[in-house]
Coordinates of N, CA and C and ligand atoms in Angstrom, one line a residue:
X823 N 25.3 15.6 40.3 CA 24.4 15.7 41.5 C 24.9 14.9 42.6
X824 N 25.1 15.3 44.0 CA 25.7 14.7 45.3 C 24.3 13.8 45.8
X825 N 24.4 12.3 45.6 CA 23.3 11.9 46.3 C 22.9 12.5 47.8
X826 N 24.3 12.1 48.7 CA 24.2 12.9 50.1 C 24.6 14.0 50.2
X827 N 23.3 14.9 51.0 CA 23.9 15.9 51.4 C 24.3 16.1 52.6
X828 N 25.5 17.2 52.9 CA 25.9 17.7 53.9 C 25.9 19.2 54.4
X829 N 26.1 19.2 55.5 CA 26.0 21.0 55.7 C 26.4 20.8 57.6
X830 N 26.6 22.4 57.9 CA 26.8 22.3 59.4 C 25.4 21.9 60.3
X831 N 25.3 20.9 61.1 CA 24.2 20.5 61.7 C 23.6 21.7 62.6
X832 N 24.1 23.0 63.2 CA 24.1 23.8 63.8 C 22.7 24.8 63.2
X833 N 22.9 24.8 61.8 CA 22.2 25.9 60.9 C 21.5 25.0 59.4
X834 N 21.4 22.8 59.9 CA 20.8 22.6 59.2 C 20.0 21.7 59.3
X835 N 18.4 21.4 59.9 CA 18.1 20.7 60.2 C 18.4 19.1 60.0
X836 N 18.7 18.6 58.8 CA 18.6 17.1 58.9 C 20.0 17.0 58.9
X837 N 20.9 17.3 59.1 CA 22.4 16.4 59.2 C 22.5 15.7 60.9
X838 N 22.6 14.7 60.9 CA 23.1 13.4 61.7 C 24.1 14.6 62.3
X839 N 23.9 14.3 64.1 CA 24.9 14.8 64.7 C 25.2 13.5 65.9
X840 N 26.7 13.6 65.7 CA 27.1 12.2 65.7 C 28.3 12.5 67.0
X841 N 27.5 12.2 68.4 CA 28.2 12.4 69.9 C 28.9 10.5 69.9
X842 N 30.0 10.8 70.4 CA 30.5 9.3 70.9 C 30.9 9.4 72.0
X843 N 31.1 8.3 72.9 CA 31.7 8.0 74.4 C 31.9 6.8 74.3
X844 N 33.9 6.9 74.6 CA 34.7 5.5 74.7 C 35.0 5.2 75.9
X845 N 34.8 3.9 76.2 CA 35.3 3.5 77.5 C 36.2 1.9 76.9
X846 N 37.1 1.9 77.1 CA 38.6 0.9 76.8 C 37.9 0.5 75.5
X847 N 37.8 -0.7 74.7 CA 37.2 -0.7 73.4 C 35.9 -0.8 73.0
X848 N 35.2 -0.4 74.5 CA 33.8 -0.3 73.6 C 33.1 1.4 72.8
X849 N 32.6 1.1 72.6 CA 32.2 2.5 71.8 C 30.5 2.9 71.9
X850 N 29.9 3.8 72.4 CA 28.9 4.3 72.2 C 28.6 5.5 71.7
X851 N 27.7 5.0 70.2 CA 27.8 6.5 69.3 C 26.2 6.9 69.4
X852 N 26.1 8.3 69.6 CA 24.1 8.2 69.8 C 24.5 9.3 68.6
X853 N 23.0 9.1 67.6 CA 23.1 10.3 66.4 C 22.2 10.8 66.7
X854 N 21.7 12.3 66.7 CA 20.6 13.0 66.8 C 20.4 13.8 65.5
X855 N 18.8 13.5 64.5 CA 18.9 14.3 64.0 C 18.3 15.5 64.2
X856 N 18.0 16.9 64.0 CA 17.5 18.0 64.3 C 17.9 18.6 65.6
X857 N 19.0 18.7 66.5 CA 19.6 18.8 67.8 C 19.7 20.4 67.8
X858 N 20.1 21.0 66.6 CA 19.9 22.3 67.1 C 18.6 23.1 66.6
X859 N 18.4 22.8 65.4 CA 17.2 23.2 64.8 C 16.2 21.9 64.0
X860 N 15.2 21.7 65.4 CA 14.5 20.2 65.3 C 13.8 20.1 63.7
X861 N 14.1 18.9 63.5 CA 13.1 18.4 62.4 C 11.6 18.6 62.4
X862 N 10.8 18.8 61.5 CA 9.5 18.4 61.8 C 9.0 17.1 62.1
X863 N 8.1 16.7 62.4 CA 8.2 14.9 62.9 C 6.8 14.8 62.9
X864 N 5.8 14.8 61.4 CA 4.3 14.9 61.2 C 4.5 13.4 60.0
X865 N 3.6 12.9 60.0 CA 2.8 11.6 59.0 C 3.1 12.7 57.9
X866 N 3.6 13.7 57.4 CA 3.8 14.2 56.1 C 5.4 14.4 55.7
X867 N 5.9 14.5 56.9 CA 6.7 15.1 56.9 C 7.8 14.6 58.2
X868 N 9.1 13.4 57.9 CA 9.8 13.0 59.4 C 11.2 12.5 58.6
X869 N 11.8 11.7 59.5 CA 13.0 11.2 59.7 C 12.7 9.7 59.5
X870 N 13.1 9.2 58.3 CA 12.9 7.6 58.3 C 13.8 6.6 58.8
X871 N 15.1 7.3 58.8 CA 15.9 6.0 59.1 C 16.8 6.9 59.5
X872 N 17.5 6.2 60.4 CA 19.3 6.5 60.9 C 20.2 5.6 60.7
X873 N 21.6 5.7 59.8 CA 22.5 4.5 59.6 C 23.8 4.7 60.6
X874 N 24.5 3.7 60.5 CA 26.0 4.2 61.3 C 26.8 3.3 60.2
X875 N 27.7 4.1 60.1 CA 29.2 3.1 59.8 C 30.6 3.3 59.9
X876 N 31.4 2.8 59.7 CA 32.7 2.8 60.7 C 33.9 2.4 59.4
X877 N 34.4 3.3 59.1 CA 35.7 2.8 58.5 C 36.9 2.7 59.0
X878 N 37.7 1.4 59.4 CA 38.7 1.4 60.3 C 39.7 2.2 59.6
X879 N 40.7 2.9 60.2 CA 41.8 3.0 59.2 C 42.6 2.0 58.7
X880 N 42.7 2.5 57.4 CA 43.8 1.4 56.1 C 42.9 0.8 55.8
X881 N 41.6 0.7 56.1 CA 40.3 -0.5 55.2 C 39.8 0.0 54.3
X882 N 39.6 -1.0 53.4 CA 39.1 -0.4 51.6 C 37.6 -0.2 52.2
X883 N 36.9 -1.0 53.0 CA 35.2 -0.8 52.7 C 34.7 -0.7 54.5
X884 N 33.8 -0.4 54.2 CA 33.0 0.4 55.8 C 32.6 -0.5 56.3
X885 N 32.5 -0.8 57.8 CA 31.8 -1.8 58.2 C 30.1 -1.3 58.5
X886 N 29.1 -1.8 58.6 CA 27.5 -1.3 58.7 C 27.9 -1.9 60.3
X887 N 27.7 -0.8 61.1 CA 27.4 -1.0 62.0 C 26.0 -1.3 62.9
X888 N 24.9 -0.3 61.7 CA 23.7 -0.3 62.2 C 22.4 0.4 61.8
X889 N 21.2 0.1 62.0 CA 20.3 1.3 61.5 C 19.1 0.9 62.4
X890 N 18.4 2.6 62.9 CA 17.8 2.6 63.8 C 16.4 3.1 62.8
X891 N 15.5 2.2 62.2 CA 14.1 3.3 61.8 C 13.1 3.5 63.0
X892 N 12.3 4.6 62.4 CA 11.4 5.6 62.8 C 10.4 5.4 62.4
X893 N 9.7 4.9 62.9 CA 8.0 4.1 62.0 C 6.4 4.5 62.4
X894 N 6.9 5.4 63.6 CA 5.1 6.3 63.8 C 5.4 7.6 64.0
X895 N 4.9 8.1 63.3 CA 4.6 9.7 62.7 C 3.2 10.1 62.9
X896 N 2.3 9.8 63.9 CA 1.0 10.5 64.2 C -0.1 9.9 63.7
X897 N -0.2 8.7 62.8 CA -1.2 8.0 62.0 C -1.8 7.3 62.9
X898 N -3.2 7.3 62.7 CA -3.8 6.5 63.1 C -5.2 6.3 62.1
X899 N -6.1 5.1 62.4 CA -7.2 5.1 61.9 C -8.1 6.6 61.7
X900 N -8.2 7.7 62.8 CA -8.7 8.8 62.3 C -8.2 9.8 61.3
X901 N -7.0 9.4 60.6 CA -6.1 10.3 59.4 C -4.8 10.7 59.8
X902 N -4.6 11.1 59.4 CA -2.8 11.4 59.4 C -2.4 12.9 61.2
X903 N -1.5 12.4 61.6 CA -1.3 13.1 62.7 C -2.4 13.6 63.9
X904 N -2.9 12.5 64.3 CA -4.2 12.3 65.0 C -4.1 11.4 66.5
X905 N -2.8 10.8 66.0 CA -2.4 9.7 66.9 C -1.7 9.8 68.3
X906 N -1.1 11.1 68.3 CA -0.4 11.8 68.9 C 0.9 11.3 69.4
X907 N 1.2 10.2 68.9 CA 2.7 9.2 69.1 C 3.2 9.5 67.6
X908 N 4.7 10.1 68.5 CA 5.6 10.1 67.0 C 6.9 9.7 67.7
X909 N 7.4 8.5 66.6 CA 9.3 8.4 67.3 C 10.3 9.7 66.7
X910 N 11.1 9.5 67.5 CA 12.0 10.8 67.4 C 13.5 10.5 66.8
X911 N 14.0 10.4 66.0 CA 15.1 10.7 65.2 C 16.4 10.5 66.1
X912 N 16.8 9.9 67.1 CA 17.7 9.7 67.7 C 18.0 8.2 67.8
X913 N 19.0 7.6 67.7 CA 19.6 6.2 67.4 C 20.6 6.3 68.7
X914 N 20.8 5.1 69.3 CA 22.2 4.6 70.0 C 22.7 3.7 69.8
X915 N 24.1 3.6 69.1 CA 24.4 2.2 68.7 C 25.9 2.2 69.3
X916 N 26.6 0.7 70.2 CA 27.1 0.2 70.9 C 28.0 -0.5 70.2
X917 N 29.5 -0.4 70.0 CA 30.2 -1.7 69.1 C 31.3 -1.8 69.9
X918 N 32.2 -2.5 69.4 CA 33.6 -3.2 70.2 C 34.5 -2.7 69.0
X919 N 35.5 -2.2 69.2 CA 37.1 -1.7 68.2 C 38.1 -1.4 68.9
X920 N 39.3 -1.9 68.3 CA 40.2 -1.8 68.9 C 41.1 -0.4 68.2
X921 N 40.1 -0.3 67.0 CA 40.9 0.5 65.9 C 40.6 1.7 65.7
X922 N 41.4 2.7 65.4 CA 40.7 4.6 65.0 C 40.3 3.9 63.6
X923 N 39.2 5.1 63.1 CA 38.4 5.1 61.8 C 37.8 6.5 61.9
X924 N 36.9 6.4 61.0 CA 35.9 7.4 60.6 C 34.7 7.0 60.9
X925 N 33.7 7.7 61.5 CA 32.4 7.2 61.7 C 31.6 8.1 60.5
X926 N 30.6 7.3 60.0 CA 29.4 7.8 58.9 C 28.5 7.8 58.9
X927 N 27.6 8.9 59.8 CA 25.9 8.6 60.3 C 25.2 9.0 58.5
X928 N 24.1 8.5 58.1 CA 23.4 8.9 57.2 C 22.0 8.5 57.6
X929 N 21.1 9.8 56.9 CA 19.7 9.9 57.7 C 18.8 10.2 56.3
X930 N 17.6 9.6 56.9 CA 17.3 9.5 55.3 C 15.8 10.2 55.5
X931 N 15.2 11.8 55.4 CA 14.3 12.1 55.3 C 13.1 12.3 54.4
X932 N 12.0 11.7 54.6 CA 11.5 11.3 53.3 C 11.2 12.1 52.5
X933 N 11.3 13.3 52.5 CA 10.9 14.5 51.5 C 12.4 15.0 50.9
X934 N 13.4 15.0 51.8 CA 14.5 15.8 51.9 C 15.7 14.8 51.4
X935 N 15.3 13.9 51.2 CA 16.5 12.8 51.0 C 17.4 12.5 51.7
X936 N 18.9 12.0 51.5 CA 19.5 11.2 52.2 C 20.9 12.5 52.7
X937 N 20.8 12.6 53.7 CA 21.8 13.5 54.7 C 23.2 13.0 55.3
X938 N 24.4 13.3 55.6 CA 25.5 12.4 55.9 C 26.2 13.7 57.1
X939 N 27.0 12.8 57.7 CA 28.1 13.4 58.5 C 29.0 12.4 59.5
X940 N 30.2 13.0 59.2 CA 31.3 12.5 59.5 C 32.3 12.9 60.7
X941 N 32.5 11.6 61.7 CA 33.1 11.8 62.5 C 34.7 11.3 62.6
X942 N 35.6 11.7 63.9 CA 36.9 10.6 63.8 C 36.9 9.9 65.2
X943 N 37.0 8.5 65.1 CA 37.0 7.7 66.4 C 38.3 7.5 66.8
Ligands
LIG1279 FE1 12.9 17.0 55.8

């Protein structure tokens, strides 16, 4: 059994879609999850977390770049999705490299489990 799943983000709601923009060695990677076909985003039903990581080339292990959670889903004291504030599934995270790698968003839905997708920097 594949802990993470993958699929084309295009035709699958939860895969991390993983845009980057380099300017000399800095790096900004924003992950969007649900971009072509949105997630749902209810107190039953959301996006918990967004990770990033970065494998330089020739490196045995990943660097953690980062993780952006998602912590209101509609809850409030009158019951679930009442609140009408929910965060949305999008992360921006900012690093310094001088090096190409692989980028590794993973998104972790709490019904749907843990989602992956892979970039080249
Ligand atoms: Fe889901």
């Amino acid at each position: 059994m594949e802990l993470f799943q993958t699929a084309d983000w295009k035709s699958e709601k939860h895969v991390p879609v993983i845009e980057i923009e380099k300017s000399d060695d800095l790096v900004d990677v924003k992950v969007v999850v649900g971009k072509e076909i949105p997630h749902p985003n209810t107190t039953e039903h959301h996006i918990k977390w967004i990770e990033l990581l970065f494998l330089p080339d020739g490196a045995k292990f990943p660097v953690h770049i980062g993780r952006t959670e998602f912590n209101t889903h509609g809850e409030s004291t009158q019951g679930p999705n009442t609140s009408t504030v929910y965060t949305e599934p999008t992360a921006v995270f900012r690093f310094k490299t001088e090096k190409p790698g692989k980028l590794i968003a993973v998104s972790f839905c709490n019904i749907h489990g843990l989602w992956k997708s892979e970039a080249e920097l």
